[in-house]
Amino acid sequence: MATKNKYPLPAFYFSVSWGDNMNVNFSEVSGLNVETQVIEYRDGASKEYATMKMPGMQKYGNLTLKRGSLADDNGFFDWWNKVALNTIERRDVTVSLLNEEHKAVITWNVKNAFPVKVDGGSLKSTGNEVLIETLELAHEGITIKRGDK
């Protein structure tokens, strides 16, 4: 019986979408992480000379999106400029790692994201690079779906 080779997934073919923009092109996505905070507790009558550790609340890192700057696209700054006086336009963001057939292998669904930082890039007179702009998003959670599960 032949077994199928298992290789780690390449991370270079992915798509990002939010709201009405079904595919926003980015060169890099980072911050797809979650951690469970630890609660330490010890009552005064405990015979153990150490704290007990319990799982606490989940904490999500900010999502960072990078792309080449386009002359006629001000979408990052337009979204960021809407954050004023406690009025925030929140968007659900979907990041999908794709296979050769353009189908999602892993999908991260980011809930209620809003921009907290926009970086227009760095300029260098002797450089030969593309101008990269960065959007950093705070959010309220990530769910991960692998394959057809």
CSV table of N, CA and C in Angstrom, one decimal:
chain,number,residue,atom,x,y,z
A,1,MET,N,0.8,-1.2,0.0
A,1,MET,CA,0.0,0.0,0.0
A,1,MET,C,0.9,1.2,0.0
A,2,ALA,N,0.7,2.1,-1.0
A,2,ALA,CA,1.5,3.3,-1.1
A,2,ALA,C,1.0,4.4,-0.2
A,3,THR,N,2.0,5.1,0.5
A,3,THR,CA,1.6,6.2,1.3
A,3,THR,C,1.9,7.5,0.6
A,4,LYS,N,1.1,8.5,0.9
A,4,LYS,CA,1.3,9.8,0.2
A,4,LYS,C,2.3,10.5,1.0
A,5,ASN,N,3.3,11.2,0.3
A,5,ASN,CA,4.3,12.0,0.9
A,5,ASN,C,3.7,13.2,1.6
A,6,LYS,N,4.1,13.5,2.8
A,6,LYS,CA,3.6,14.6,3.5
A,6,LYS,C,4.8,15.6,3.6
A,7,TYR,N,4.5,16.8,3.1
A,7,TYR,CA,5.5,17.9,3.1
A,7,TYR,C,4.9,19.1,3.8
A,8,PRO,N,5.7,19.9,4.5
A,8,PRO,CA,5.2,21.1,5.1
A,8,PRO,C,4.6,22.0,4.0
A,9,LEU,N,3.6,22.9,4.3
A,9,LEU,CA,3.0,23.7,3.4
A,9,LEU,C,3.9,24.9,3.0
A,10,PRO,N,4.0,25.3,1.8
A,10,PRO,CA,4.7,26.5,1.4
A,10,PRO,C,3.8,27.7,1.8
A,11,ALA,N,4.5,28.8,2.2
A,11,ALA,CA,3.7,30.0,2.8
A,11,ALA,C,3.7,31.2,1.8
A,12,PHE,N,4.0,31.0,0.5
A,12,PHE,CA,4.1,32.1,-0.4
A,12,PHE,C,2.8,32.4,-1.2
A,13,TYR,N,1.8,31.5,-1.2
A,13,TYR,CA,0.7,31.6,-2.1
A,13,TYR,C,-0.6,31.8,-1.2
A,14,PHE,N,-1.1,33.0,-1.1
A,14,PHE,CA,-2.2,33.2,-0.2
A,14,PHE,C,-3.1,34.4,-0.7
A,15,SER,N,-4.3,34.5,-0.1
A,15,SER,CA,-5.2,35.6,-0.5
A,15,SER,C,-5.7,36.2,0.8
A,16,VAL,N,-6.1,37.5,0.7
A,16,VAL,CA,-6.6,38.2,1.8
A,16,VAL,C,-7.9,38.9,1.3
A,17,SER,N,-9.0,38.9,2.0
A,17,SER,CA,-10.2,39.6,1.6
A,17,SER,C,-10.9,40.2,2.8
A,18,TRP,N,-11.6,41.3,2.6
A,18,TRP,CA,-12.4,41.9,3.7
A,18,TRP,C,-13.5,42.7,3.0
A,19,GLY,N,-14.7,42.8,3.7
A,19,GLY,CA,-15.8,43.5,3.2
A,19,GLY,C,-16.1,43.3,1.7
A,20,ASP,N,-16.3,44.3,1.0
A,20,ASP,CA,-16.6,44.2,-0.5
A,20,ASP,C,-15.4,43.8,-1.3
A,21,ASN,N,-14.2,44.0,-0.8
A,21,ASN,CA,-13.0,43.7,-1.5
A,21,ASN,C,-12.7,42.2,-1.3
A,22,MET,N,-13.0,41.4,-2.3
A,22,MET,CA,-12.9,40.0,-2.2
A,22,MET,C,-11.5,39.5,-2.3
A,23,ASN,N,-10.6,40.3,-2.8
A,23,ASN,CA,-9.2,39.9,-2.9
A,23,ASN,C,-8.3,41.1,-2.9
A,24,VAL,N,-7.6,41.3,-1.8
A,24,VAL,CA,-6.7,42.5,-1.7
A,24,VAL,C,-5.3,41.9,-1.7
A,25,ASN,N,-4.5,42.4,-2.6
A,25,ASN,CA,-3.1,41.8,-2.8
A,25,ASN,C,-2.1,42.3,-1.8
A,26,PHE,N,-1.5,41.4,-1.1
A,26,PHE,CA,-0.5,41.7,-0.1
A,26,PHE,C,0.7,40.8,-0.4
A,27,SER,N,1.9,41.4,0.0
A,27,SER,CA,3.1,40.6,-0.1
A,27,SER,C,3.5,39.9,1.2
A,28,GLU,N,2.9,40.3,2.3
A,28,GLU,CA,3.2,39.7,3.6
A,28,GLU,C,2.1,39.8,4.5
A,29,VAL,N,1.8,38.8,5.3
A,29,VAL,CA,0.8,38.8,6.4
A,29,VAL,C,1.5,38.2,7.6
A,30,SER,N,1.4,38.9,8.8
A,30,SER,CA,1.9,38.3,10.0
A,30,SER,C,1.0,38.6,11.1
A,31,GLY,N,1.2,38.0,12.2
A,31,GLY,CA,0.4,38.2,13.4
A,31,GLY,C,-0.8,37.3,13.6
A,32,LEU,N,-0.8,36.2,12.9
A,32,LEU,CA,-1.9,35.2,13.0
A,32,LEU,C,-1.7,34.3,14.2
A,33,ASN,N,-1.7,34.9,15.4
A,33,ASN,CA,-1.4,34.2,16.6
A,33,ASN,C,-2.4,34.5,17.7
A,34,VAL,N,-2.5,33.5,18.6
A,34,VAL,CA,-3.3,33.7,19.8
A,34,VAL,C,-2.6,33.0,21.0
A,35,GLU,N,-2.7,33.6,22.2
A,35,GLU,CA,-2.1,33.0,23.3
A,35,GLU,C,-3.2,32.9,24.5
A,36,THR,N,-3.1,32.0,25.3
A,36,THR,CA,-3.9,31.9,26.5
A,36,THR,C,-3.1,32.4,27.7
A,37,GLN,N,-3.7,33.4,28.3
A,37,GLN,CA,-3.0,33.9,29.5
A,37,GLN,C,-3.1,33.0,30.6
A,38,VAL,N,-2.2,33.0,31.5
A,38,VAL,CA,-2.1,32.0,32.7
A,38,VAL,C,-2.5,32.8,33.9
A,39,ILE,N,-3.5,32.2,34.7
A,39,ILE,CA,-3.9,32.7,36.0
A,39,ILE,C,-3.2,31.8,37.0
A,40,GLU,N,-2.5,32.5,37.9
A,40,GLU,CA,-1.8,31.8,39.0
A,40,GLU,C,-2.6,32.0,40.3
A,41,TYR,N,-2.8,31.0,41.1
A,41,TYR,CA,-3.6,31.1,42.3
A,41,TYR,C,-3.1,30.2,43.4
A,42,ARG,N,-3.1,30.7,44.6
A,42,ARG,CA,-2.7,29.9,45.7
A,42,ARG,C,-3.5,30.3,46.9
A,43,ASP,N,-4.2,29.4,47.6
A,43,ASP,CA,-5.0,29.8,48.8
A,43,ASP,C,-4.1,29.7,50.0
A,44,GLY,N,-4.4,30.3,51.0
A,44,GLY,CA,-3.6,30.4,52.2
A,44,GLY,C,-3.4,29.1,52.9
A,45,ALA,N,-4.3,28.1,52.8
A,45,ALA,CA,-4.2,26.9,53.5
A,45,ALA,C,-3.6,25.8,52.6
A,46,SER,N,-3.1,26.1,51.5
A,46,SER,CA,-2.5,25.2,50.6
A,46,SER,C,-1.2,24.6,51.2
A,47,LYS,N,-1.1,23.2,51.1
A,47,LYS,CA,0.1,22.6,51.6
A,47,LYS,C,1.2,22.6,50.6
A,48,GLU,N,0.9,23.0,49.3
A,48,GLU,CA,1.9,23.1,48.3
A,48,GLU,C,2.6,24.5,48.4
A,49,TYR,N,3.9,24.5,48.2
A,49,TYR,CA,4.6,25.8,48.3
A,49,TYR,C,4.8,26.3,46.9
A,50,ALA,N,3.7,26.4,46.2
A,50,ALA,CA,3.7,26.9,44.8
A,50,ALA,C,2.3,27.3,44.4
A,51,THR,N,2.2,28.0,43.3
A,51,THR,CA,0.9,28.4,42.8
A,51,THR,C,0.3,27.4,41.9
A,52,MET,N,-1.0,27.4,41.8
A,52,MET,CA,-1.7,26.5,40.9
A,52,MET,C,-1.9,27.3,39.6
A,53,LYS,N,-1.7,26.8,38.5
A,53,LYS,CA,-1.8,27.5,37.2
A,53,LYS,C,-3.1,27.0,36.5
A,54,MET,N,-3.9,28.0,36.0
A,54,MET,CA,-5.1,27.7,35.3
A,54,MET,C,-5.1,28.5,34.0
A,55,PRO,N,-5.8,28.0,33.0
A,55,PRO,CA,-6.0,28.8,31.7
A,55,PRO,C,-6.9,30.0,32.0
A,56,GLY,N,-6.5,31.2,31.4
A,56,GLY,CA,-7.3,32.4,31.6
A,56,GLY,C,-7.8,32.8,30.2
A,57,MET,N,-7.9,34.1,30.1
A,57,MET,CA,-8.5,34.7,28.8
A,57,MET,C,-7.5,34.5,27.7
A,58,GLN,N,-8.1,34.5,26.5
A,58,GLN,CA,-7.2,34.5,25.3
A,58,GLN,C,-6.9,35.9,24.9
A,59,LYS,N,-5.7,36.0,24.3
A,59,LYS,CA,-5.1,37.3,23.9
A,59,LYS,C,-4.7,37.2,22.4
A,60,TYR,N,-5.1,38.1,21.6
A,60,TYR,CA,-4.8,38.1,20.2
A,60,TYR,C,-3.8,39.2,19.8
A,61,GLY,N,-2.8,38.8,19.1
A,61,GLY,CA,-1.8,39.8,18.6
A,61,GLY,C,-2.4,40.6,17.4
A,62,ASN,N,-1.8,41.7,17.1
A,62,ASN,CA,-2.3,42.5,16.0
A,62,ASN,C,-1.9,41.9,14.7
A,63,LEU,N,-2.7,42.0,13.7
A,63,LEU,CA,-2.5,41.5,12.3
A,63,LEU,C,-1.8,42.5,11.5
A,64,THR,N,-0.7,42.2,10.9
A,64,THR,CA,0.1,43.1,10.1
A,64,THR,C,0.1,42.7,8.6
A,65,LEU,N,-0.3,43.6,7.8
A,65,LEU,CA,-0.5,43.4,6.3
A,65,LEU,C,0.5,44.3,5.6
A,66,LYS,N,1.3,43.8,4.6
A,66,LYS,CA,2.2,44.6,3.9
A,66,LYS,C,1.9,44.4,2.4
A,67,ARG,N,2.1,45.5,1.6
A,67,ARG,CA,1.9,45.4,0.2
A,67,ARG,C,2.7,46.5,-0.5
A,68,GLY,N,2.9,46.3,-1.8
A,68,GLY,CA,3.5,47.4,-2.6
A,68,GLY,C,2.5,48.6,-2.7
A,69,SER,N,3.0,49.8,-2.6
A,69,SER,CA,2.2,51.0,-2.6
A,69,SER,C,1.8,51.2,-4.1
A,70,LEU,N,0.5,51.5,-4.3
A,70,LEU,CA,0.0,51.8,-5.6
A,70,LEU,C,-0.4,53.3,-5.7
A,71,ALA,N,-0.1,53.9,-6.8
A,71,ALA,CA,-0.3,55.4,-7.0
A,71,ALA,C,-1.8,55.8,-6.8
A,72,ASP,N,-2.7,54.9,-7.3
A,72,ASP,CA,-4.1,55.3,-7.3
A,72,ASP,C,-5.0,54.6,-6.2
A,73,ASP,N,-4.4,54.0,-5.2
A,73,ASP,CA,-5.1,53.3,-4.2
A,73,ASP,C,-4.8,53.9,-2.8
A,74,ASN,N,-5.8,54.5,-2.2
A,74,ASN,CA,-5.6,55.2,-0.9
A,74,ASN,C,-6.5,54.4,0.1
A,75,GLY,N,-6.8,53.2,-0.1
A,75,GLY,CA,-7.7,52.4,0.7
A,75,GLY,C,-7.3,52.3,2.2
A,76,PHE,N,-6.0,52.0,2.4
A,76,PHE,CA,-5.5,51.9,3.8
A,76,PHE,C,-5.8,53.2,4.6
A,77,PHE,N,-5.4,54.3,4.0
A,77,PHE,CA,-5.5,55.6,4.7
A,77,PHE,C,-7.0,56.0,4.8
A,78,ASP,N,-7.8,55.7,3.8
A,78,ASP,CA,-9.3,56.0,3.9
A,78,ASP,C,-9.9,55.2,5.1
A,79,TRP,N,-9.6,53.9,5.2
A,79,TRP,CA,-10.1,53.1,6.3
A,79,TRP,C,-9.6,53.7,7.6
A,80,TRP,N,-8.3,53.9,7.7
A,80,TRP,CA,-7.7,54.4,9.0
A,80,TRP,C,-8.3,55.8,9.3
A,81,ASN,N,-8.6,56.7,8.4
A,81,ASN,CA,-9.1,58.0,8.7
A,81,ASN,C,-10.6,57.9,9.2
A,82,LYS,N,-11.3,56.8,9.0
A,82,LYS,CA,-12.6,56.6,9.6
A,82,LYS,C,-12.6,56.4,11.1
A,83,VAL,N,-11.5,56.1,11.6
A,83,VAL,CA,-11.4,55.8,13.1
A,83,VAL,C,-11.2,57.2,13.8
A,84,ALA,N,-12.3,57.7,14.3
A,84,ALA,CA,-12.2,59.0,15.0
A,84,ALA,C,-13.4,59.1,15.9
A,85,LEU,N,-13.1,59.7,17.1
A,85,LEU,CA,-14.2,59.9,18.1
A,85,LEU,C,-15.0,58.7,18.4
A,86,ASN,N,-14.3,57.6,18.6
A,86,ASN,CA,-15.0,56.3,18.9
A,86,ASN,C,-15.9,55.8,17.9
A,87,THR,N,-15.8,56.2,16.6
A,87,THR,CA,-16.5,55.6,15.5
A,87,THR,C,-15.5,54.8,14.7
A,88,ILE,N,-15.7,53.5,14.7
A,88,ILE,CA,-14.8,52.6,14.1
A,88,ILE,C,-15.5,51.8,13.1
A,89,GLU,N,-14.9,51.7,11.9
A,89,GLU,CA,-15.5,50.7,10.9
A,89,GLU,C,-14.7,49.4,11.0
A,90,ARG,N,-15.4,48.4,11.6
A,90,ARG,CA,-14.8,47.1,11.8
A,90,ARG,C,-15.1,46.3,10.6
A,91,ARG,N,-14.2,45.4,10.2
A,91,ARG,CA,-14.3,44.5,9.1
A,91,ARG,C,-13.8,43.1,9.5
A,92,ASP,N,-14.5,42.1,9.0
A,92,ASP,CA,-14.0,40.8,9.2
A,92,ASP,C,-13.0,40.5,8.0
A,93,VAL,N,-11.8,40.0,8.4
A,93,VAL,CA,-10.7,39.8,7.4
A,93,VAL,C,-10.5,38.2,7.3
A,94,THR,N,-10.4,37.8,6.1
A,94,THR,CA,-10.1,36.4,5.8
A,94,THR,C,-8.8,36.2,5.1
A,95,VAL,N,-7.9,35.4,5.7
A,95,VAL,CA,-6.6,35.1,5.1
A,95,VAL,C,-6.6,33.6,4.8
A,96,SER,N,-6.3,33.3,3.5
A,96,SER,CA,-6.4,31.9,3.1
A,96,SER,C,-5.0,31.5,2.5
A,97,LEU,N,-4.5,30.4,2.9
A,97,LEU,CA,-3.3,29.8,2.3
A,97,LEU,C,-3.8,28.9,1.2
A,98,LEU,N,-3.3,29.1,0.0
A,98,LEU,CA,-3.8,28.4,-1.2
A,98,LEU,C,-2.9,27.3,-1.7
A,99,ASN,N,-3.5,26.3,-2.3
A,99,ASN,CA,-2.6,25.2,-3.0
A,99,ASN,C,-2.5,25.5,-4.5
A,100,GLU,N,-1.9,24.6,-5.2
A,100,GLU,CA,-1.7,24.8,-6.6
A,100,GLU,C,-3.0,25.0,-7.4
A,101,GLU,N,-4.1,24.5,-6.9
A,101,GLU,CA,-5.4,24.5,-7.6
A,101,GLU,C,-6.2,25.8,-7.1
A,102,HIS,N,-5.5,26.7,-6.4
A,102,HIS,CA,-6.1,27.9,-6.0
A,102,HIS,C,-7.2,27.7,-4.9
A,103,LYS,N,-7.2,26.5,-4.2
A,103,LYS,CA,-8.1,26.2,-3.2
A,103,LYS,C,-7.5,26.4,-1.8
A,104,ALA,N,-8.3,26.9,-0.8
A,104,ALA,CA,-7.8,27.1,0.5
A,104,ALA,C,-7.4,25.8,1.2
A,105,VAL,N,-6.2,25.8,1.8
A,105,VAL,CA,-5.7,24.7,2.6
A,105,VAL,C,-5.9,25.0,4.0
A,106,ILE,N,-5.6,26.3,4.4
A,106,ILE,CA,-5.8,26.8,5.8
A,106,ILE,C,-6.5,28.2,5.6
A,107,THR,N,-7.5,28.4,6.4
A,107,THR,CA,-8.2,29.7,6.4
A,107,THR,C,-8.2,30.3,7.8
A,108,TRP,N,-7.8,31.5,7.9
A,108,TRP,CA,-7.8,32.3,9.2
A,108,TRP,C,-8.9,33.3,9.0
A,109,ASN,N,-9.9,33.3,9.9
A,109,ASN,CA,-11.0,34.3,9.9
A,109,ASN,C,-10.8,35.2,11.1
A,110,VAL,N,-10.5,36.5,10.8
A,110,VAL,CA,-10.2,37.4,11.8
A,110,VAL,C,-11.5,38.3,12.0
A,111,LYS,N,-11.9,38.4,13.3
A,111,LYS,CA,-13.2,39.0,13.6
A,111,LYS,C,-13.1,40.4,14.1
A,112,ASN,N,-13.9,41.3,13.5
A,112,ASN,CA,-14.0,42.7,14.0
A,112,ASN,C,-12.7,43.5,14.0
A,113,ALA,N,-12.0,43.5,12.9
A,113,ALA,CA,-10.7,44.1,12.8
A,113,ALA,C,-10.9,45.6,12.5
A,114,PHE,N,-10.0,46.4,13.0
A,114,PHE,CA,-9.9,47.9,12.6
A,114,PHE,C,-8.5,48.3,12.7
A,115,PRO,N,-8.2,49.3,11.8
A,115,PRO,CA,-6.8,49.8,11.7
A,115,PRO,C,-6.3,50.5,13.0
A,116,VAL,N,-5.1,50.2,13.4
A,116,VAL,CA,-4.5,50.9,14.5
A,116,VAL,C,-3.2,51.6,14.1
A,117,LYS,N,-2.7,51.2,13.0
A,117,LYS,CA,-1.4,51.9,12.5
A,117,LYS,C,-1.3,51.7,11.0
A,118,VAL,N,-0.9,52.8,10.3
A,118,VAL,CA,-0.6,52.8,8.9
A,118,VAL,C,0.7,53.3,8.7
A,119,ASP,N,1.6,52.6,8.0
A,119,ASP,CA,2.9,53.1,7.7
A,119,ASP,C,3.1,53.2,6.1
A,120,GLY,N,3.3,54.4,5.7
A,120,GLY,CA,3.4,54.7,4.2
A,120,GLY,C,4.7,54.2,3.6
A,121,GLY,N,5.6,53.6,4.3
A,121,GLY,CA,6.9,53.1,3.8
A,121,GLY,C,8.0,54.0,4.0
A,122,SER,N,9.2,53.5,3.6
A,122,SER,CA,10.5,54.3,3.7
A,122,SER,C,11.0,54.7,2.4
A,123,LEU,N,11.5,55.9,2.3
A,123,LEU,CA,12.0,56.4,1.0
A,123,LEU,C,13.5,56.5,1.1
A,124,LYS,N,14.2,56.1,0.1
A,124,LYS,CA,15.7,56.1,0.1
A,124,LYS,C,16.2,56.4,-1.3
A,125,SER,N,16.9,57.5,-1.4
A,125,SER,CA,17.4,58.0,-2.7
A,125,SER,C,18.3,57.1,-3.5
A,126,THR,N,19.0,56.2,-2.8
A,126,THR,CA,19.9,55.3,-3.4
A,126,THR,C,19.4,53.9,-3.5
A,127,GLY,N,18.1,53.7,-3.1
A,127,GLY,CA,17.5,52.4,-3.1
A,127,GLY,C,17.0,51.9,-4.4
A,128,ASN,N,16.7,50.7,-4.5
A,128,ASN,CA,16.2,50.1,-5.7
A,128,ASN,C,15.1,49.1,-5.4
A,129,GLU,N,14.2,49.5,-4.4
A,129,GLU,CA,13.2,48.6,-3.9
A,129,GLU,C,11.8,49.2,-4.2
A,130,VAL,N,10.8,48.3,-4.0
A,130,VAL,CA,9.4,48.8,-4.2
A,130,VAL,C,9.0,49.5,-2.8
A,131,LEU,N,8.2,50.5,-2.9
A,131,LEU,CA,7.7,51.2,-1.7
A,131,LEU,C,6.6,50.3,-1.1
A,132,ILE,N,6.9,49.8,0.1
A,132,ILE,CA,6.0,48.9,0.9
A,132,ILE,C,5.2,49.7,1.9
A,133,GLU,N,3.9,49.6,1.9
A,133,GLU,CA,3.1,50.2,2.9
A,133,GLU,C,2.5,49.1,3.8
A,134,THR,N,2.3,49.5,5.1
A,134,THR,CA,1.9,48.5,6.1
A,134,THR,C,0.6,49.0,6.8
A,135,LEU,N,-0.3,48.0,7.0
A,135,LEU,CA,-1.5,48.3,7.8
A,135,LEU,C,-1.5,47.3,9.0
A,136,GLU,N,-1.6,47.8,10.2
A,136,GLU,CA,-1.7,47.0,11.4
A,136,GLU,C,-3.1,47.0,11.9
A,137,LEU,N,-3.7,45.9,12.1
A,137,LEU,CA,-5.1,45.8,12.6
A,137,LEU,C,-5.2,45.1,13.9
A,138,ALA,N,-6.0,45.7,14.8
A,138,ALA,CA,-6.4,45.1,16.1
A,138,ALA,C,-7.7,44.3,15.8
A,139,HIS,N,-8.0,43.3,16.5
A,139,HIS,CA,-9.2,42.5,16.2
A,139,HIS,C,-9.6,41.8,17.5
A,140,GLU,N,-10.7,41.1,17.4
A,140,GLU,CA,-11.3,40.4,18.6
A,140,GLU,C,-11.3,38.9,18.5
A,141,GLY,N,-10.5,38.3,17.6
A,141,GLY,CA,-10.5,36.9,17.6
A,141,GLY,C,-10.1,36.3,16.2
A,142,ILE,N,-9.6,35.1,16.3
A,142,ILE,CA,-9.2,34.3,15.1
A,142,ILE,C,-9.8,32.9,15.2
A,143,THR,N,-10.4,32.5,14.1
A,143,THR,CA,-10.7,31.1,14.0
A,143,THR,C,-10.0,30.5,12.8
A,144,ILE,N,-9.6,29.2,13.0
A,144,ILE,CA,-8.7,28.6,11.9
A,144,ILE,C,-9.4,27.4,11.4
A,145,LYS,N,-9.5,27.3,10.1
A,145,LYS,CA,-10.1,26.1,9.4
A,145,LYS,C,-9.1,25.5,8.5
A,146,ARG,N,-8.9,24.2,8.6
A,146,ARG,CA,-7.9,23.5,7.8
A,146,ARG,C,-8.7,22.6,6.9
A,147,GLY,N,-8.4,22.7,5.6
A,147,GLY,CA,-9.0,21.8,4.6
A,147,GLY,C,-10.5,21.9,4.5
A,148,ASP,N,-11.2,20.8,4.4
A,148,ASP,CA,-12.6,20.7,4.3
A,148,ASP,C,-13.3,20.5,5.7
A,149,LYS,N,-12.6,20.7,6.8
A,149,LYS,CA,-13.2,20.4,8.1
A,149,LYS,C,-14.1,21.5,8.5
